[in-house]
CSV table of C-alpha atoms in Angstrom, one decimal:
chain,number,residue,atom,x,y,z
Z,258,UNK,CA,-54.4,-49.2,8.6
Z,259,UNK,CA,-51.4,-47.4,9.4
Z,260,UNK,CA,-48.4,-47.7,7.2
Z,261,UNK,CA,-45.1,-48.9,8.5
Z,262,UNK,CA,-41.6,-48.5,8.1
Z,263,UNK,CA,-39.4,-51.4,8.6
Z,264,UNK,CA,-36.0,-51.0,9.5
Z,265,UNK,CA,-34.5,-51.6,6.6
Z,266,UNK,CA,-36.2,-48.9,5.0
Z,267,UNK,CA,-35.0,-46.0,7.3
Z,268,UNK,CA,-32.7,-43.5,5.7
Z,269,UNK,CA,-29.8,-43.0,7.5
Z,270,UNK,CA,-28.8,-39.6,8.7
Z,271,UNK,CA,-26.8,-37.2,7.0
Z,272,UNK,CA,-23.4,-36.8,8.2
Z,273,UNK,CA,-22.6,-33.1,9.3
Z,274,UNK,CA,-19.3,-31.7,7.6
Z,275,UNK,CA,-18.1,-29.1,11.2
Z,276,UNK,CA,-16.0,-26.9,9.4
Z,277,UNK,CA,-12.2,-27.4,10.6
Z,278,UNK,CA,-10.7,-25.5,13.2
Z,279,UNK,CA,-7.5,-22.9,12.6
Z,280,UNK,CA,-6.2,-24.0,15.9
Z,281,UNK,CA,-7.6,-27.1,17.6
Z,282,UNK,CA,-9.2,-26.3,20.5
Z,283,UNK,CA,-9.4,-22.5,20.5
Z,284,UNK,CA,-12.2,-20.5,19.2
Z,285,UNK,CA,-11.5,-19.0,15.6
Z,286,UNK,CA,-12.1,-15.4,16.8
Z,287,UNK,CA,-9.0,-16.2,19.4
Z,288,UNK,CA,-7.2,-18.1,16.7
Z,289,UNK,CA,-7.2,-15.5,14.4
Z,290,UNK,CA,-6.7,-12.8,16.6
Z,291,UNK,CA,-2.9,-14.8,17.4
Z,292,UNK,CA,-2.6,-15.4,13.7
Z,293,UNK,CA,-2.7,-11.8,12.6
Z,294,UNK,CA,0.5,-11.3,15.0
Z,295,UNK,CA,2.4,-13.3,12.4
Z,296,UNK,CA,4.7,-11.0,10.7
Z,297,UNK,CA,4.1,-10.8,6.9
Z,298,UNK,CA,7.6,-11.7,6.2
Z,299,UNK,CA,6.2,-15.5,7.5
Z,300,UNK,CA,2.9,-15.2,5.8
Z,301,UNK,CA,4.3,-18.1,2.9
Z,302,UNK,CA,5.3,-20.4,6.1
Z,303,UNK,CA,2.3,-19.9,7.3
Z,304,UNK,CA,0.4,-20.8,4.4
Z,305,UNK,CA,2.3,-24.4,4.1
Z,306,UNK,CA,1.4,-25.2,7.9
Z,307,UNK,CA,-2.1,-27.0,6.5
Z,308,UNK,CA,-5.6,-26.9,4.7
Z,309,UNK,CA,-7.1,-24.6,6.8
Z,310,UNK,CA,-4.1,-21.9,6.9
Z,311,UNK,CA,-3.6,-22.4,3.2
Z,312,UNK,CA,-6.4,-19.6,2.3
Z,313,UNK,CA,-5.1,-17.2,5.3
Z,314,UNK,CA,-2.8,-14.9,4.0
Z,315,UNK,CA,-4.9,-14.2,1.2
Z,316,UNK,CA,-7.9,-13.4,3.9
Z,317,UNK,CA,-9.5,-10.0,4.0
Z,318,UNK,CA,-10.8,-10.7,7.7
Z,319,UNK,CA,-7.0,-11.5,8.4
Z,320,UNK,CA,-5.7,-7.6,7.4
Z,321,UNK,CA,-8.7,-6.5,9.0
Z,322,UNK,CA,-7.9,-8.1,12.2
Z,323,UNK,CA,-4.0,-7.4,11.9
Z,324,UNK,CA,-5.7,-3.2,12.0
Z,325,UNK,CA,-7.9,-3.8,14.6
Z,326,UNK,CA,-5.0,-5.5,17.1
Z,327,UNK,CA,-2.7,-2.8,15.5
Z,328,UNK,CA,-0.4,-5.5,14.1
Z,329,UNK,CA,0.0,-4.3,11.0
Z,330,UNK,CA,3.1,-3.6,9.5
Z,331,UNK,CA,4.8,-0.5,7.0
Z,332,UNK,CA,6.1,-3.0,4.0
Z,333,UNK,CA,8.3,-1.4,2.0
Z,334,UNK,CA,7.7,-1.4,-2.0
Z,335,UNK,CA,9.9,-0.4,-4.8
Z,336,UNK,CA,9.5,0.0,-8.5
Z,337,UNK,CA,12.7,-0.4,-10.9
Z,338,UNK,CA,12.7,0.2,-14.3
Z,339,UNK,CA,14.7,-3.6,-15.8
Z,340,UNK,CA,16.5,-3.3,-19.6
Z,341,UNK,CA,14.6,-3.7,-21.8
Z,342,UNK,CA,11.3,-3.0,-20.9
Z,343,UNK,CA,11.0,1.1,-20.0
Z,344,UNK,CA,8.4,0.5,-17.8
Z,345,UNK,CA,8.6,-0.5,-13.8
Z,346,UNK,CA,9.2,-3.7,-12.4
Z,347,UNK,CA,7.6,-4.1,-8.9
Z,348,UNK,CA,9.6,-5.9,-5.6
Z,349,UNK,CA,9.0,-5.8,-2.0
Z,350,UNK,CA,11.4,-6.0,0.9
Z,351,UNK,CA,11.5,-9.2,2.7
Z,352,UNK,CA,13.1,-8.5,6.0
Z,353,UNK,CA,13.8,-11.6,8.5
Z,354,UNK,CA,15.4,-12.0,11.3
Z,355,UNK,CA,17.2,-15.3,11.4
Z,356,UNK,CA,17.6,-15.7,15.7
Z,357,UNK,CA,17.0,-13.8,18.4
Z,358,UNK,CA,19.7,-11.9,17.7
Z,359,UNK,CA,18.3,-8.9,16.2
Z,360,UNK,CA,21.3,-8.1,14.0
Z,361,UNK,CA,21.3,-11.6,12.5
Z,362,UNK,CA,18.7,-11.1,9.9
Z,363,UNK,CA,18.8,-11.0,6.2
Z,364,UNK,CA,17.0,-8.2,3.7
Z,365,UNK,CA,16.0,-8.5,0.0
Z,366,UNK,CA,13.8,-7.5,-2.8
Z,367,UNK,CA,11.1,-10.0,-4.3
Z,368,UNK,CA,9.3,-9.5,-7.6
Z,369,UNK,CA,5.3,-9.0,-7.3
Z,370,UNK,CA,3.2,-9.0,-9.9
Z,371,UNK,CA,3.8,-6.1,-12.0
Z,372,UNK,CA,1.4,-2.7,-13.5
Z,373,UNK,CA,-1.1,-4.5,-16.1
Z,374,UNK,CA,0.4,-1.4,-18.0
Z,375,UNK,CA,4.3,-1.7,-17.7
Z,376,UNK,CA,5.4,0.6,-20.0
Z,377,UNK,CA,4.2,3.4,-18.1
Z,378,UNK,CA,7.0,6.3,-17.6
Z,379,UNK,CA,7.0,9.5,-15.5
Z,380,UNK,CA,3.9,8.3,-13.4
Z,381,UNK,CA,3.2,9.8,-10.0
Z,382,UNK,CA,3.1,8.0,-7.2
Z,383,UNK,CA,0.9,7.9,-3.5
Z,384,UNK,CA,0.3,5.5,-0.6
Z,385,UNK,CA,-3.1,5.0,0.9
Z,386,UNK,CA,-3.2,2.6,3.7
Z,387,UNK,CA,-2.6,-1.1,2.0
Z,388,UNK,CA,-2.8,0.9,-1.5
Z,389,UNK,CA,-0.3,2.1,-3.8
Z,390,UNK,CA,-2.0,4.9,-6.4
Z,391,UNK,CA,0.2,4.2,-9.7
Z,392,UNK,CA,-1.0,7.8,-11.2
Z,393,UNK,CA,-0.4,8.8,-15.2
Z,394,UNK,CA,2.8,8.2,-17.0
Z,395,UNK,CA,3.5,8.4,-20.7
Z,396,UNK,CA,3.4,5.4,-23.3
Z,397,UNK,CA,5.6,5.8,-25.8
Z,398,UNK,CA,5.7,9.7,-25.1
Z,399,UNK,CA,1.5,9.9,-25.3
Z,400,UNK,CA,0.4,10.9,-21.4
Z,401,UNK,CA,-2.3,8.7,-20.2
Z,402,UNK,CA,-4.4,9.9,-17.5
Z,403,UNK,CA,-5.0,6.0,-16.4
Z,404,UNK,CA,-4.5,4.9,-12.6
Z,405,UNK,CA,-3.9,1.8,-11.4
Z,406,UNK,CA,-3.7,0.3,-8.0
Z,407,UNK,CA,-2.4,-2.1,-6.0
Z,408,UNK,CA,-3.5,-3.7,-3.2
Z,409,UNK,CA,-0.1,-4.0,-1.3
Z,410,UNK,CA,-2.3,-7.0,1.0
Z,411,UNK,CA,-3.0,-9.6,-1.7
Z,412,UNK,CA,-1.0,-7.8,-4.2
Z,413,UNK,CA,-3.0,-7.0,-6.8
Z,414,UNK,CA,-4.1,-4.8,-9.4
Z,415,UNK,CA,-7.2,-2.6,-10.6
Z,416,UNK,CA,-7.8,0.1,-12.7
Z,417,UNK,CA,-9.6,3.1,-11.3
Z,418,UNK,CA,-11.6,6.2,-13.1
Z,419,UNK,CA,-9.4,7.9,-15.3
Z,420,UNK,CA,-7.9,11.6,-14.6
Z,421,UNK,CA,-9.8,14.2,-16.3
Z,422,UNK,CA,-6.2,15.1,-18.4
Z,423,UNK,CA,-3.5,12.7,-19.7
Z,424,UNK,CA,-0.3,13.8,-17.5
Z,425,UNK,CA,3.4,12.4,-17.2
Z,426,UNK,CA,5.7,13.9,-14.1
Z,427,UNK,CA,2.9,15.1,-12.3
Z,428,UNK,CA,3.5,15.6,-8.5
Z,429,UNK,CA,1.1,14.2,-6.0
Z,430,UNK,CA,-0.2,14.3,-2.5
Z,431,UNK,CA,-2.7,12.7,0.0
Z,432,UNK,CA,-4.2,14.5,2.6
Z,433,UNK,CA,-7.6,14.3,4.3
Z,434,UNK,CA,-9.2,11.6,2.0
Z,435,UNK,CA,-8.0,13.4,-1.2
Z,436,UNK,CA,-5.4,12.3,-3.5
Z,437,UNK,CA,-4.1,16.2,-5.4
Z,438,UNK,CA,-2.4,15.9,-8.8
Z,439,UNK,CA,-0.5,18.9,-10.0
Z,440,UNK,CA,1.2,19.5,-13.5
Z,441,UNK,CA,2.4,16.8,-15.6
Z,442,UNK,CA,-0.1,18.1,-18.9
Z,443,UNK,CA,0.8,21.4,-21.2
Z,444,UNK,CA,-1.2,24.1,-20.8
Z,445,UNK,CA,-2.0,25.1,-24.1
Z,446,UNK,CA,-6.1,26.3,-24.0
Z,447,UNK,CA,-8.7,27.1,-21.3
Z,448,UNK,CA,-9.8,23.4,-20.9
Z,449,UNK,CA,-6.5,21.9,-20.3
Z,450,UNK,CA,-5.7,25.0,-17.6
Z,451,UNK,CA,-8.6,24.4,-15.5
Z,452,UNK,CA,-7.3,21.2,-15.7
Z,453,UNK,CA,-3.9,22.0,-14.7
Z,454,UNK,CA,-4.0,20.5,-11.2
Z,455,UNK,CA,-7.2,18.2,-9.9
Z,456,UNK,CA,-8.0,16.0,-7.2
Z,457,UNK,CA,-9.5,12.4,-6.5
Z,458,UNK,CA,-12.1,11.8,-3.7
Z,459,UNK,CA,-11.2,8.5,-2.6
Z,460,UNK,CA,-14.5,7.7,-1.3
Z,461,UNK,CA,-16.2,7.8,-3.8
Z,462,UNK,CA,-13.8,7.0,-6.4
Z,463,UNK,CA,-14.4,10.3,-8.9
Z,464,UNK,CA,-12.3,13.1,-9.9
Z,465,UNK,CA,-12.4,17.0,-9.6
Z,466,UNK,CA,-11.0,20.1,-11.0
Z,467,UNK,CA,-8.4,22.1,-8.2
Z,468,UNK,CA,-9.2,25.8,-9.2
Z,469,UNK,CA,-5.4,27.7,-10.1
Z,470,UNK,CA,-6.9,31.0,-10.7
Z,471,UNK,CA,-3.6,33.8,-11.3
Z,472,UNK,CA,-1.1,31.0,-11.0
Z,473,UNK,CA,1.9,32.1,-13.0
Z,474,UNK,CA,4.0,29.0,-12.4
Z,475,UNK,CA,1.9,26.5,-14.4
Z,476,UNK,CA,5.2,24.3,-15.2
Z,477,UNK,CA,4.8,21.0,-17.1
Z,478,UNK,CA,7.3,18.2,-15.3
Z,479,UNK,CA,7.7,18.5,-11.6
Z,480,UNK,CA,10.9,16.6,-10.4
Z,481,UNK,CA,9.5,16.3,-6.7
Z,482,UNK,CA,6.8,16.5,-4.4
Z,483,UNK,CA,5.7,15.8,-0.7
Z,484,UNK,CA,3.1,16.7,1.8
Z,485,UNK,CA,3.9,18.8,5.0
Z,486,UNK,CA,1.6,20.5,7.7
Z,487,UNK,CA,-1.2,20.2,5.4
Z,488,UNK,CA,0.0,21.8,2.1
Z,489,UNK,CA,1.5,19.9,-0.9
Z,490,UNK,CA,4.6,20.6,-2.0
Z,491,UNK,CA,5.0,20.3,-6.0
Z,492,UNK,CA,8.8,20.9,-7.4
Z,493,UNK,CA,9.3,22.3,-10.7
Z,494,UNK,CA,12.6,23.0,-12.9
Z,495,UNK,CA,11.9,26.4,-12.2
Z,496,UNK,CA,10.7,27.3,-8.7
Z,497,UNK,CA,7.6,25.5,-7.5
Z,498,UNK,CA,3.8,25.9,-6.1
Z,499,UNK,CA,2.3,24.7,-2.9
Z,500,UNK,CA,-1.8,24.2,-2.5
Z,501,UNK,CA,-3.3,24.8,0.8
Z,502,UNK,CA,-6.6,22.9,0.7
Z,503,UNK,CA,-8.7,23.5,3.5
Z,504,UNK,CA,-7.9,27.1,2.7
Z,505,UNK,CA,-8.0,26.7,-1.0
Z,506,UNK,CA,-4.8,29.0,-1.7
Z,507,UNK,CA,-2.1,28.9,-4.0
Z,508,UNK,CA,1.4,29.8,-3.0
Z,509,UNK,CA,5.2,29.6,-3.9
Z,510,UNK,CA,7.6,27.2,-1.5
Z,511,UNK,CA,10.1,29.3,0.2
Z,512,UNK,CA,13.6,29.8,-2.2
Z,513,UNK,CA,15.4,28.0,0.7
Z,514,UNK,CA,13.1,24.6,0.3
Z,515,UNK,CA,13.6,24.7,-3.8
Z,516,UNK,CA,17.4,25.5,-4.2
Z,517,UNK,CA,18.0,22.4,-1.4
Z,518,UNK,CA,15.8,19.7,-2.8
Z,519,UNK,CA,16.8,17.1,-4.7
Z,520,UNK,CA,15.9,14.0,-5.8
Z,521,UNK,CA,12.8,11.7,-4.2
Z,522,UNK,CA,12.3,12.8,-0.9
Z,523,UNK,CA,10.4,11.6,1.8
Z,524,UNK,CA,8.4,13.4,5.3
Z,525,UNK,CA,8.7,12.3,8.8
Z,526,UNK,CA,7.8,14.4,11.2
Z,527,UNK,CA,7.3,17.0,9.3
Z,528,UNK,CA,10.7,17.1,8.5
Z,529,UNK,CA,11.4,17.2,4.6
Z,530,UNK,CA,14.3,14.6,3.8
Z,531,UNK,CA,16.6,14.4,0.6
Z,532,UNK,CA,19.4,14.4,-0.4
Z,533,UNK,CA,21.5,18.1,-1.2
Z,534,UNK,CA,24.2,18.3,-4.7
Z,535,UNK,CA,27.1,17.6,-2.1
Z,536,UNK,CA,25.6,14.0,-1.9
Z,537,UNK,CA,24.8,14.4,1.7
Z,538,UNK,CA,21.9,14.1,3.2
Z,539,UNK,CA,19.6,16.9,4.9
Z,540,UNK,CA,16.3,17.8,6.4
Z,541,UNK,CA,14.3,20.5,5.8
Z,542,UNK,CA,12.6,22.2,9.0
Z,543,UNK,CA,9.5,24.0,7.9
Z,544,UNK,CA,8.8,26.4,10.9
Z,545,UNK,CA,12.4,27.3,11.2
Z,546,UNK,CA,12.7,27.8,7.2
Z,547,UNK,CA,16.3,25.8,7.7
Z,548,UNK,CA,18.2,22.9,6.5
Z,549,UNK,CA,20.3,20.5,8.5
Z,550,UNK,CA,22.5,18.3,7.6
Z,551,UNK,CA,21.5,14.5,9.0
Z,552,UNK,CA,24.4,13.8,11.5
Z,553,UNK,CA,25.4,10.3,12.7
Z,554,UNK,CA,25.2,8.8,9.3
Z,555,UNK,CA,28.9,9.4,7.4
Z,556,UNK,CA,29.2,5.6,6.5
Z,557,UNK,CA,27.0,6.0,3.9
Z,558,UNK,CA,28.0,6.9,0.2
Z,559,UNK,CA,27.6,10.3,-1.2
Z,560,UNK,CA,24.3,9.8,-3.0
Z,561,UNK,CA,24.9,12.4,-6.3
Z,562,UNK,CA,22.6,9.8,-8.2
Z,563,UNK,CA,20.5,7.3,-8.7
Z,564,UNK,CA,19.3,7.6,-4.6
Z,565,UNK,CA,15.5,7.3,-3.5
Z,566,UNK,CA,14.2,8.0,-0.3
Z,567,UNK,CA,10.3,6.6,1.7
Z,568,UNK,CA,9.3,7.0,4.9
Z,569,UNK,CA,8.8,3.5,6.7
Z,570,UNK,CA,6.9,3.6,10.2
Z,571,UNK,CA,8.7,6.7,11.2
Z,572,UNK,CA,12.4,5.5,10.1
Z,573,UNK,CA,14.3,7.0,6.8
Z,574,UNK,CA,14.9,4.4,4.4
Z,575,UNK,CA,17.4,5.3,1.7
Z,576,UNK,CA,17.9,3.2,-1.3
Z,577,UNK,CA,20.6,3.9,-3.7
Z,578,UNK,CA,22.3,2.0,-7.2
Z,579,UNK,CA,26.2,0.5,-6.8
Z,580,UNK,CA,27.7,-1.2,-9.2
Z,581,UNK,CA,29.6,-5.1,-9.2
Z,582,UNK,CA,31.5,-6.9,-11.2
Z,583,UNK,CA,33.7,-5.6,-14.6
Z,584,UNK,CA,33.1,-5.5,-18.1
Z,585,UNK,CA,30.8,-7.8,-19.4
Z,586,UNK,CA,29.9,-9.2,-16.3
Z,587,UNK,CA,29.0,-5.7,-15.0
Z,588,UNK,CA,26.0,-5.5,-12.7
Z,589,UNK,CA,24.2,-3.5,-10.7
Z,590,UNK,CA,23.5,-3.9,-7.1
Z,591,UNK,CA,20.3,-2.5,-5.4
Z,592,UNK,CA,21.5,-0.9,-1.9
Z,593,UNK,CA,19.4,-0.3,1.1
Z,594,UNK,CA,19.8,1.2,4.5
Z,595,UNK,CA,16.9,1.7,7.2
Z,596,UNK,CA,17.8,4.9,9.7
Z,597,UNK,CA,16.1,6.2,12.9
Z,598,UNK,CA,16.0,9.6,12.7
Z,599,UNK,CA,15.4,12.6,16.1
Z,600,UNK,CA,15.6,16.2,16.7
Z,601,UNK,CA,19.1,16.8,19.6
Z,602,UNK,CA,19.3,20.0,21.3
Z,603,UNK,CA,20.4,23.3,19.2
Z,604,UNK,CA,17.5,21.6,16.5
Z,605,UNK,CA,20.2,18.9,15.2
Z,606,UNK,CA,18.8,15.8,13.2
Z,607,UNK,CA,20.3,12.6,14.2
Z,608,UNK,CA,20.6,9.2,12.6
Z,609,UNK,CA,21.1,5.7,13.8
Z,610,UNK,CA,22.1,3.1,11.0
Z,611,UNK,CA,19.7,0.2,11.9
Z,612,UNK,CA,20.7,-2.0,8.7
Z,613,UNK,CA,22.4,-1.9,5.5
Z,614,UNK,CA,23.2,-3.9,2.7
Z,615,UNK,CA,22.8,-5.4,-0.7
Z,616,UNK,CA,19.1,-6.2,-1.5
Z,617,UNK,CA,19.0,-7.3,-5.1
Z,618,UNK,CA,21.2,-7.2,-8.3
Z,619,UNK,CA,20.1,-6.2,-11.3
Z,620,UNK,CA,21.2,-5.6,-15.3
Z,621,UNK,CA,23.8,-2.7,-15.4
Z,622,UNK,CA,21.1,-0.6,-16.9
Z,623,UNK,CA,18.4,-0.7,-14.5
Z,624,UNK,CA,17.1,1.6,-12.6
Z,625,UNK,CA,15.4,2.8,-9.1
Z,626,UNK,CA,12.0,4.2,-10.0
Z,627,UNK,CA,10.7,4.9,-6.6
Z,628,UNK,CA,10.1,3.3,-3.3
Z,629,UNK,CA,6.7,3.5,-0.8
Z,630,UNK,CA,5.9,2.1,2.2
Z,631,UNK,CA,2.3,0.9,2.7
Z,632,UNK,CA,0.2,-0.5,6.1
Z,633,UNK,CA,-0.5,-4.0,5.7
């Protein structure tokens, strides 16, 4: 005889959880295609709006859709060295606009979370993508040849493999997948001099030796560096060296270029910017071997100090140090100014103020370390 099943007995079904929705009644491949068109700056809002938007801004799929709809955005990011700590404090610039009014908007630098080693001092610095490349630096005057990054999207930090030589105010450069680090150790035997400049494969995450063979300028500290039509640039007190590396070749920068740079300078266009010892600033125009002053663009101060320069979706920005207040109240006030900048007839660089102002205040003391601008 067949056994039965009364009613009672009949376990009841088990309730399917449908995952939620990020937008009722649109398909999450649409949805998120409309979210990643949300300008970082609202990212927090965003975050506040419910459950299911909580986890958002922290999503990798979300950065990876704002690339493929080409929303992302150039987020600027700035490192300042805060008494007492010798190291570098890190901020981003939150820019909103407050109405539809374009110039009714408001600027200023938030803290992020900071280097896992913040006492880091005379490190190099390079942008790739959403990453920032923190590169050597000194510890209580000891060079390390760690490298930390940070992932400008969720911002945070990893360690990567360690340069093959400690170095401290190396210069640095990106081009074609490869991150090239020159100077910054003492070359004081054969292993440290094949060692003298070397170069990362992002890829896959390792490091290699940059031959230098008959290089006479094997400086220590280099002041500045930059990357134009291929080469990288590297400063020294004394004169300078440039690396070709699709041809592998070893040069010297023009005379022109070294006795006109100063400061951190940034490349747009293949135009070198910085500013000169008159406090002004100038652009350096590598096929015409020339610099020209940057017209259109005499509100701002003279920058003879404490003035840091970054390239930010094509436009200059130009961050300096003011000060506020007397005595012991005595602060300092972060500046910052964003500029368009274009070539006018006879080869003349123009600028176009788009903002300016105040972004943060600071102890007296402080100071700007450098500032990047990362794709996020």
């Amino acid at each position: 005889m067949a056994a039965t099943t009364s009613a009672g007995d009949e376990q009841p079904e088990t309730e399917t959880q449908t995952p939620a929705q990020l937008i009722p009644l649109l398909p999450d491949d649409v949805a998120l295609n409309c979210l990643a068109r949300v300008p970082r700056c609202h990212h927090p809002i965003l975050s506040l709006v419910s459950k299911t938007f909580r986890s958002l801004p922290t999503s990798p799929l979300l950065y990876a859709t704002r690339s493929l709809a080409r929303a992302a955005e150039n987020i600027l990011y700035v490192a300042i060295r805060l008494p007492p700590e010798s190291g570098a404090c890190w901020f981003t610039l939150l820019h909103r606009t407050l109405s539809t009014n374009s110039t009714n908007s408001t600027s200023l630098l938030v803290p992020i979370p900071s280097c896992p080693s913040p006492s880091l001092v005379g490190s190099a610095y390079v942008v790739v993508d959403s990453e920032i490349y923190v590169i050597g630096g000194s510890i209580r005057d000891v060079p390390s040849s760690s490298v930390w990054v940070l992932d400008c999207r969720f911002h945070t930090w990893r360690r990567v493999c360690n340069m093959r030589v400690g170095r401290e105010f190396a210069a640095a450069g990106v081009i074609d997948g490869w991150i090239y680090v020159i100077g910054g150790c003492v070359v004081d035997n054969w292993a440290r001099s094949i060692n003298w400049a070397e170069m990362f494969d992002i890829k896959t995450q390792t490091w290699e030796p940059v031959a230098s063979p008959g290089m006479e300028v094997r400086e220590k500290w280099m002041h500045a560096s930059a990357v134009m039509e291929g080469k990288v640039y590297a400063m020294a007190d004394r004169n300078g060296v440039v690396y070709e590396p699709k041809e592998k070749k070893w040069g010297m920068p023009e005379k022109r270029l070294d006795l006109g740079w100063r400061g951190r300078a940034c490349v747009i266009d293949n135009i070198l910017y910085c500013y000169d010892y008159l406090g002004k600033i100038r652009g350096y125009v590598p096929k015409e071997k020339v610099w020209r002053e940057l017209k259109g663009v005499e509100s701002l101060p003279k920058f003879l100090c404490g003035a840091t320069m970054a390239n930010r979706g094509g436009k200059l920005v130009v961050l300096w140090e003011g000060k506020a207040g007397s005595g012991g109240s005595r602060r300092m006030e972060i500046w910052c100014a964003e500029i368009g900048v274009e070539r006018r007839g006879e080869g003349e660089i123009w600028g176009k103020i788009d903002w300016s102002g105040t972004v943060l205040t600071v102890p007296n003391e402080s100071a700007i370390v450098n500032c990047l601008a990362a794709t996020v």
